[in-house]
Amino acid sequence: MSDKDKTHFGYREVDSDAKAGMVADVFHSVAARYDLMNDLMSAGIHRIWKRFTIELSGVRRGNAVLDIAGGTGDLAAKFADIVGADGRVVLADINASMLQVGRDKLLDHGRHANIEFVQADAQYLPFPDESFDCITIAFGLRNVTDKDLALRSMQRVLKPGGRLLVLEFSKPRNELLSRAYDTYSFRVLPLMGRLVAGDADSYQYLAESIRMHPDQDTLKDMMEDAGFARVEYHNMTGGIVAVHRGVKA
């Protein structure tokens, strides 16, 4: 079996074909408490990270926006307000449970007129070439089996001049912060997951998946290799999180 047939699920090496199902099991398990756990884990700061991503996106009225791994719809709801009735927002997620939670939440809040819900794999996006003005993926790329394939798929469905924004956990720049972050991730998060979501193992995986994700400069290189131009990134919270932005030439 070649190296291409293997990938990582957290710290474990697994068959590439098996990873998607394993990740699906994680998100089926946590979907119902996903929003609550996000607020608890980040002390609500994830809302600031997402707000900055939206501001950086340059989305305007009438645009078409694709939010990949959109989960419970935080970004999609904001984009729907910005693009207005003449615009289009597609909330896409590979996981049916997450997509259902997001759909139910947005419908309950009357946010559905210009939002479509699509179950889709980021590696094989089911949209025509040059369909979107902007694509976002927030805290989802690290769970994708083949990140390079997914980035090329995103580049394909963007219009020329369209933007991709990747919001993801990254590598803290300060050694003391990095150590404190490790302690929090591997001791506090699984305990919190057990107490709140009844699932310590899924949050152990999430902590490990963050450590296995490419650092800021590596992801920048990957986006450039996928055909994106003017790629830049902005560190937030000391580099615990970074948002990368690239443009389709």
Tab-separated table of C-alpha atoms in Angstrom:
chain	number	residue	atom	x	y	z
A	1	MET	CA	0.000	0.000	0.000
A	2	SER	CA	1.452	3.369	-1.024
A	3	ASP	CA	1.729	6.473	1.143
A	4	LYS	CA	-1.116	8.027	-0.868
A	5	ASP	CA	-3.414	5.298	0.429
A	6	LYS	CA	-2.714	6.399	3.999
A	7	THR	CA	-3.679	9.534	5.899
A	8	HIS	CA	-4.079	10.684	9.481
A	9	PHE	CA	-7.145	10.578	11.683
A	10	GLY	CA	-5.820	12.675	14.530
A	11	TYR	CA	-2.505	11.085	15.437
A	12	ARG	CA	-3.460	7.677	14.003
A	13	GLU	CA	-2.449	6.597	10.525
A	14	VAL	CA	-5.475	5.138	8.734
A	15	ASP	CA	-6.494	4.070	5.241
A	16	SER	CA	-7.460	7.124	3.183
A	17	ASP	CA	-10.730	5.485	2.193
A	18	ALA	CA	-11.673	5.069	5.854
A	19	LYS	CA	-11.086	8.628	7.062
A	20	ALA	CA	-14.260	10.232	5.725
A	21	GLY	CA	-16.426	7.709	7.546
A	22	MET	CA	-14.481	8.158	10.768
A	23	VAL	CA	-14.800	11.940	10.597
A	24	ALA	CA	-18.504	11.532	9.826
A	25	ASP	CA	-18.943	9.506	13.009
A	26	VAL	CA	-17.321	12.313	15.014
A	27	PHE	CA	-19.678	14.966	13.684
A	28	HIS	CA	-22.769	12.767	13.887
A	29	SER	CA	-21.893	12.444	17.560
A	30	VAL	CA	-21.296	16.140	18.306
A	31	ALA	CA	-23.818	17.818	15.967
A	32	ALA	CA	-26.566	18.392	18.547
A	33	ARG	CA	-24.206	20.184	20.966
A	34	TYR	CA	-21.881	21.712	18.387
A	35	ASP	CA	-22.872	25.356	18.893
A	36	LEU	CA	-22.814	25.081	22.673
A	37	MET	CA	-19.399	23.424	22.649
A	38	ASN	CA	-17.998	26.086	20.285
A	39	ASP	CA	-19.079	28.816	22.685
A	40	LEU	CA	-17.646	26.982	25.679
A	41	MET	CA	-14.362	25.942	24.048
A	42	SER	CA	-13.545	29.412	22.711
A	43	ALA	CA	-15.305	31.483	25.400
A	44	GLY	CA	-17.322	32.929	22.513
A	45	ILE	CA	-14.254	34.225	20.656
A	46	HIS	CA	-15.096	32.077	17.612
A	47	ARG	CA	-17.720	34.719	16.756
A	48	ILE	CA	-15.002	37.374	16.469
A	49	TRP	CA	-12.880	35.093	14.268
A	50	LYS	CA	-15.855	34.507	11.967
A	51	ARG	CA	-16.776	38.201	11.872
A	52	PHE	CA	-13.253	39.097	10.757
A	53	THR	CA	-13.415	36.410	8.051
A	54	ILE	CA	-16.657	37.884	6.730
A	55	GLU	CA	-15.163	41.389	6.680
A	56	LEU	CA	-12.100	40.098	4.828
A	57	SER	CA	-14.246	38.297	2.248
A	58	GLY	CA	-15.346	41.455	0.440
A	59	VAL	CA	-18.775	39.912	-0.202
A	60	ARG	CA	-21.292	42.403	-1.600
A	61	ARG	CA	-24.969	42.543	-2.463
A	62	GLY	CA	-25.884	40.183	-5.284
A	63	ASN	CA	-22.859	37.888	-4.843
A	64	ALA	CA	-22.940	34.101	-4.885
A	65	VAL	CA	-21.257	32.590	-1.802
A	66	LEU	CA	-20.391	28.983	-0.978
A	67	ASP	CA	-19.777	28.121	2.673
A	68	ILE	CA	-18.130	24.686	2.799
A	69	ALA	CA	-18.278	22.644	6.009
A	70	GLY	CA	-20.846	25.263	6.942
A	71	GLY	CA	-22.202	23.170	9.781
A	72	THR	CA	-24.751	25.015	11.855
A	73	GLY	CA	-24.854	28.063	9.597
A	74	ASP	CA	-23.077	30.894	11.438
A	75	LEU	CA	-21.337	32.235	8.336
A	76	ALA	CA	-24.176	31.427	5.944
A	77	ALA	CA	-26.669	33.476	7.979
A	78	LYS	CA	-24.415	36.549	7.909
A	79	PHE	CA	-23.671	36.180	4.202
A	80	ALA	CA	-27.392	35.844	3.438
A	81	ASP	CA	-27.979	39.258	4.998
A	82	ILE	CA	-25.127	40.820	3.016
A	83	VAL	CA	-25.935	39.419	-0.449
A	84	GLY	CA	-29.648	40.176	-0.139
A	85	ALA	CA	-32.519	38.860	-2.226
A	86	ASP	CA	-30.514	39.150	-5.454
A	87	GLY	CA	-27.668	37.053	-4.040
A	88	ARG	CA	-27.195	33.376	-3.365
A	89	VAL	CA	-25.702	31.511	-0.426
A	90	VAL	CA	-25.024	27.778	-0.470
A	91	LEU	CA	-24.416	26.100	2.871
A	92	ALA	CA	-22.592	22.857	2.108
A	93	ASP	CA	-21.482	20.136	4.487
A	94	ILE	CA	-20.459	16.526	3.928
A	95	ASN	CA	-22.114	15.489	7.174
A	96	ALA	CA	-25.891	14.983	7.081
A	97	SER	CA	-26.333	15.512	10.830
A	98	MET	CA	-24.484	18.839	10.811
A	99	LEU	CA	-26.357	19.973	7.713
A	100	GLN	CA	-29.692	19.130	9.324
A	101	VAL	CA	-28.841	21.058	12.486
A	102	GLY	CA	-27.809	24.070	10.414
A	103	ARG	CA	-30.906	23.864	8.214
A	104	ASP	CA	-33.236	23.592	11.201
A	105	LYS	CA	-31.589	26.519	12.979
A	106	LEU	CA	-31.716	28.819	9.974
A	107	LEU	CA	-35.295	27.874	9.125
A	108	ASP	CA	-36.359	28.447	12.737
A	109	HIS	CA	-34.879	31.953	12.519
A	110	GLY	CA	-36.511	32.701	9.176
A	111	ARG	CA	-33.164	32.642	7.345
A	112	HIS	CA	-33.917	30.574	4.285
A	113	ALA	CA	-35.111	32.739	1.378
A	114	ASN	CA	-31.693	32.974	-0.294
A	115	ILE	CA	-29.897	30.003	1.309
A	116	GLU	CA	-29.551	26.591	-0.312
A	117	PHE	CA	-28.492	23.475	1.606
A	118	VAL	CA	-26.295	20.934	-0.177
A	119	GLN	CA	-24.626	17.799	1.161
A	120	ALA	CA	-21.259	17.887	-0.586
A	121	ASP	CA	-17.685	16.659	-0.321
A	122	ALA	CA	-15.165	19.529	-0.514
A	123	GLN	CA	-12.910	17.345	-2.672
A	124	TYR	CA	-15.588	16.884	-5.357
A	125	LEU	CA	-17.815	19.968	-5.282
A	126	PRO	CA	-21.005	19.355	-7.307
A	127	PHE	CA	-21.136	22.793	-8.923
A	128	PRO	CA	-20.277	24.074	-12.404
A	129	ASP	CA	-17.008	25.872	-13.069
A	130	GLU	CA	-16.904	29.554	-12.065
A	131	SER	CA	-20.118	29.496	-10.004
A	132	PHE	CA	-19.190	31.585	-6.948
A	133	ASP	CA	-17.786	34.993	-6.080
A	134	CYS	CA	-16.552	33.810	-2.697
A	135	ILE	CA	-15.929	30.517	-0.904
A	136	THR	CA	-15.389	30.122	2.820
A	137	ILE	CA	-14.446	27.067	4.839
A	138	ALA	CA	-14.298	27.582	8.599
A	139	PHE	CA	-12.751	24.922	10.821
A	140	GLY	CA	-13.356	22.256	8.198
A	141	LEU	CA	-10.269	21.913	6.003
A	142	ARG	CA	-8.314	19.958	8.615
A	143	ASN	CA	-10.947	17.201	8.454
A	144	VAL	CA	-10.682	16.756	4.678
A	145	THR	CA	-8.828	13.638	3.546
A	146	ASP	CA	-7.043	15.213	0.551
A	147	LYS	CA	-6.643	18.929	1.222
A	148	ASP	CA	-4.833	19.610	-2.069
A	149	LEU	CA	-7.674	18.029	-4.036
A	150	ALA	CA	-10.218	20.082	-2.081
A	151	LEU	CA	-8.350	23.344	-2.713
A	152	ARG	CA	-8.254	22.615	-6.452
A	153	SER	CA	-11.971	21.837	-6.383
A	154	MET	CA	-12.659	25.177	-4.687
A	155	GLN	CA	-10.476	26.999	-7.214
A	156	ARG	CA	-12.442	25.403	-10.054
A	157	VAL	CA	-15.870	26.615	-8.897
A	158	LEU	CA	-14.729	30.175	-8.148
A	159	LYS	CA	-15.245	32.910	-10.711
A	160	PRO	CA	-12.123	34.769	-11.906
A	161	GLY	CA	-11.354	37.331	-9.214
A	162	GLY	CA	-13.277	35.262	-6.678
A	163	ARG	CA	-11.924	34.806	-3.162
A	164	LEU	CA	-11.297	31.769	-0.997
A	165	LEU	CA	-11.091	32.244	2.767
A	166	VAL	CA	-9.889	29.419	4.982
A	167	LEU	CA	-10.490	29.985	8.697
A	168	GLU	CA	-8.724	27.292	10.686
A	169	PHE	CA	-6.860	26.512	13.868
A	170	SER	CA	-3.158	26.997	13.291
A	171	LYS	CA	0.160	27.214	15.107
A	172	PRO	CA	0.661	29.686	18.006
A	173	ARG	CA	3.677	31.938	17.496
A	174	ASN	CA	4.656	32.135	21.160
A	175	GLU	CA	6.203	29.096	22.892
A	176	LEU	CA	4.539	29.784	26.244
A	177	LEU	CA	1.163	30.223	24.568
A	178	SER	CA	1.740	27.024	22.617
A	179	ARG	CA	2.378	25.030	25.787
A	180	ALA	CA	-0.652	26.477	27.533
A	181	TYR	CA	-2.739	25.723	24.441
A	182	ASP	CA	-1.535	22.108	24.417
A	183	THR	CA	-2.503	21.673	28.052
A	184	TYR	CA	-5.944	23.130	27.401
A	185	SER	CA	-6.490	21.079	24.228
A	186	PHE	CA	-5.514	17.683	25.577
A	187	ARG	CA	-6.728	17.951	29.158
A	188	VAL	CA	-9.638	20.370	29.220
A	189	LEU	CA	-11.317	19.786	25.836
A	190	PRO	CA	-11.867	16.015	26.162
A	191	LEU	CA	-13.171	16.521	29.711
A	192	MET	CA	-15.498	19.262	28.504
A	193	GLY	CA	-16.638	17.017	25.666
A	194	ARG	CA	-17.441	14.214	28.080
A	195	LEU	CA	-19.355	16.445	30.482
A	196	VAL	CA	-21.287	18.543	27.945
A	197	ALA	CA	-21.576	16.396	24.818
A	198	GLY	CA	-21.135	12.964	26.392
A	199	ASP	CA	-18.223	12.278	24.040
A	200	ALA	CA	-14.605	12.696	25.131
A	201	ASP	CA	-13.125	10.709	22.217
A	202	SER	CA	-14.460	13.049	19.519
A	203	TYR	CA	-12.912	16.071	21.201
A	204	GLN	CA	-9.645	14.190	21.667
A	205	TYR	CA	-9.677	13.652	17.891
A	206	LEU	CA	-10.456	17.328	17.265
A	207	ALA	CA	-7.480	18.370	19.412
A	208	GLU	CA	-5.201	15.953	17.557
A	209	SER	CA	-6.508	17.038	14.139
A	210	ILE	CA	-5.575	20.636	14.941
A	211	ARG	CA	-1.973	19.592	15.651
A	212	MET	CA	-1.761	17.627	12.408
A	213	HIS	CA	-3.067	20.506	10.272
A	214	PRO	CA	-0.479	22.381	8.162
A	215	ASP	CA	0.986	25.514	9.720
A	216	GLN	CA	0.370	28.991	8.330
A	217	ASP	CA	3.145	29.051	5.732
A	218	THR	CA	2.568	25.479	4.579
A	219	LEU	CA	-1.120	26.154	3.958
A	220	LYS	CA	-0.202	29.344	2.094
A	221	ASP	CA	2.065	27.289	-0.179
A	222	MET	CA	-0.696	24.710	-0.706
A	223	MET	CA	-3.146	27.408	-1.784
A	224	GLU	CA	-0.615	28.831	-4.226
A	225	ASP	CA	0.052	25.337	-5.621
A	226	ALA	CA	-3.713	24.976	-6.166
A	227	GLY	CA	-3.671	28.079	-8.366
A	228	PHE	CA	-4.574	30.880	-5.981
A	229	ALA	CA	-2.876	34.267	-6.289
A	230	ARG	CA	-2.146	36.991	-3.737
A	231	VAL	CA	-2.379	34.492	-0.877
A	232	GLU	CA	-1.991	36.022	2.560
A	233	TYR	CA	-2.884	35.059	6.095
A	234	HIS	CA	-3.811	36.867	9.272
A	235	ASN	CA	-3.076	35.385	12.685
A	236	MET	CA	-5.641	35.803	15.432
A	237	THR	CA	-5.374	35.064	19.146
A	238	GLY	CA	-1.618	34.690	18.901
A	239	GLY	CA	-1.764	32.304	15.937
A	240	ILE	CA	-4.104	29.813	17.593
A	241	VAL	CA	-6.329	30.630	14.632
A	242	ALA	CA	-5.442	32.000	11.195
A	243	VAL	CA	-7.517	33.072	8.225
A	244	HIS	CA	-5.951	32.581	4.799
A	245	ARG	CA	-7.208	34.509	1.775
A	246	GLY	CA	-6.472	33.749	-1.857
A	247	VAL	CA	-7.814	35.064	-5.172
A	248	LYS	CA	-8.543	33.172	-8.391
A	249	ALA	CA	-6.606	34.922	-11.124
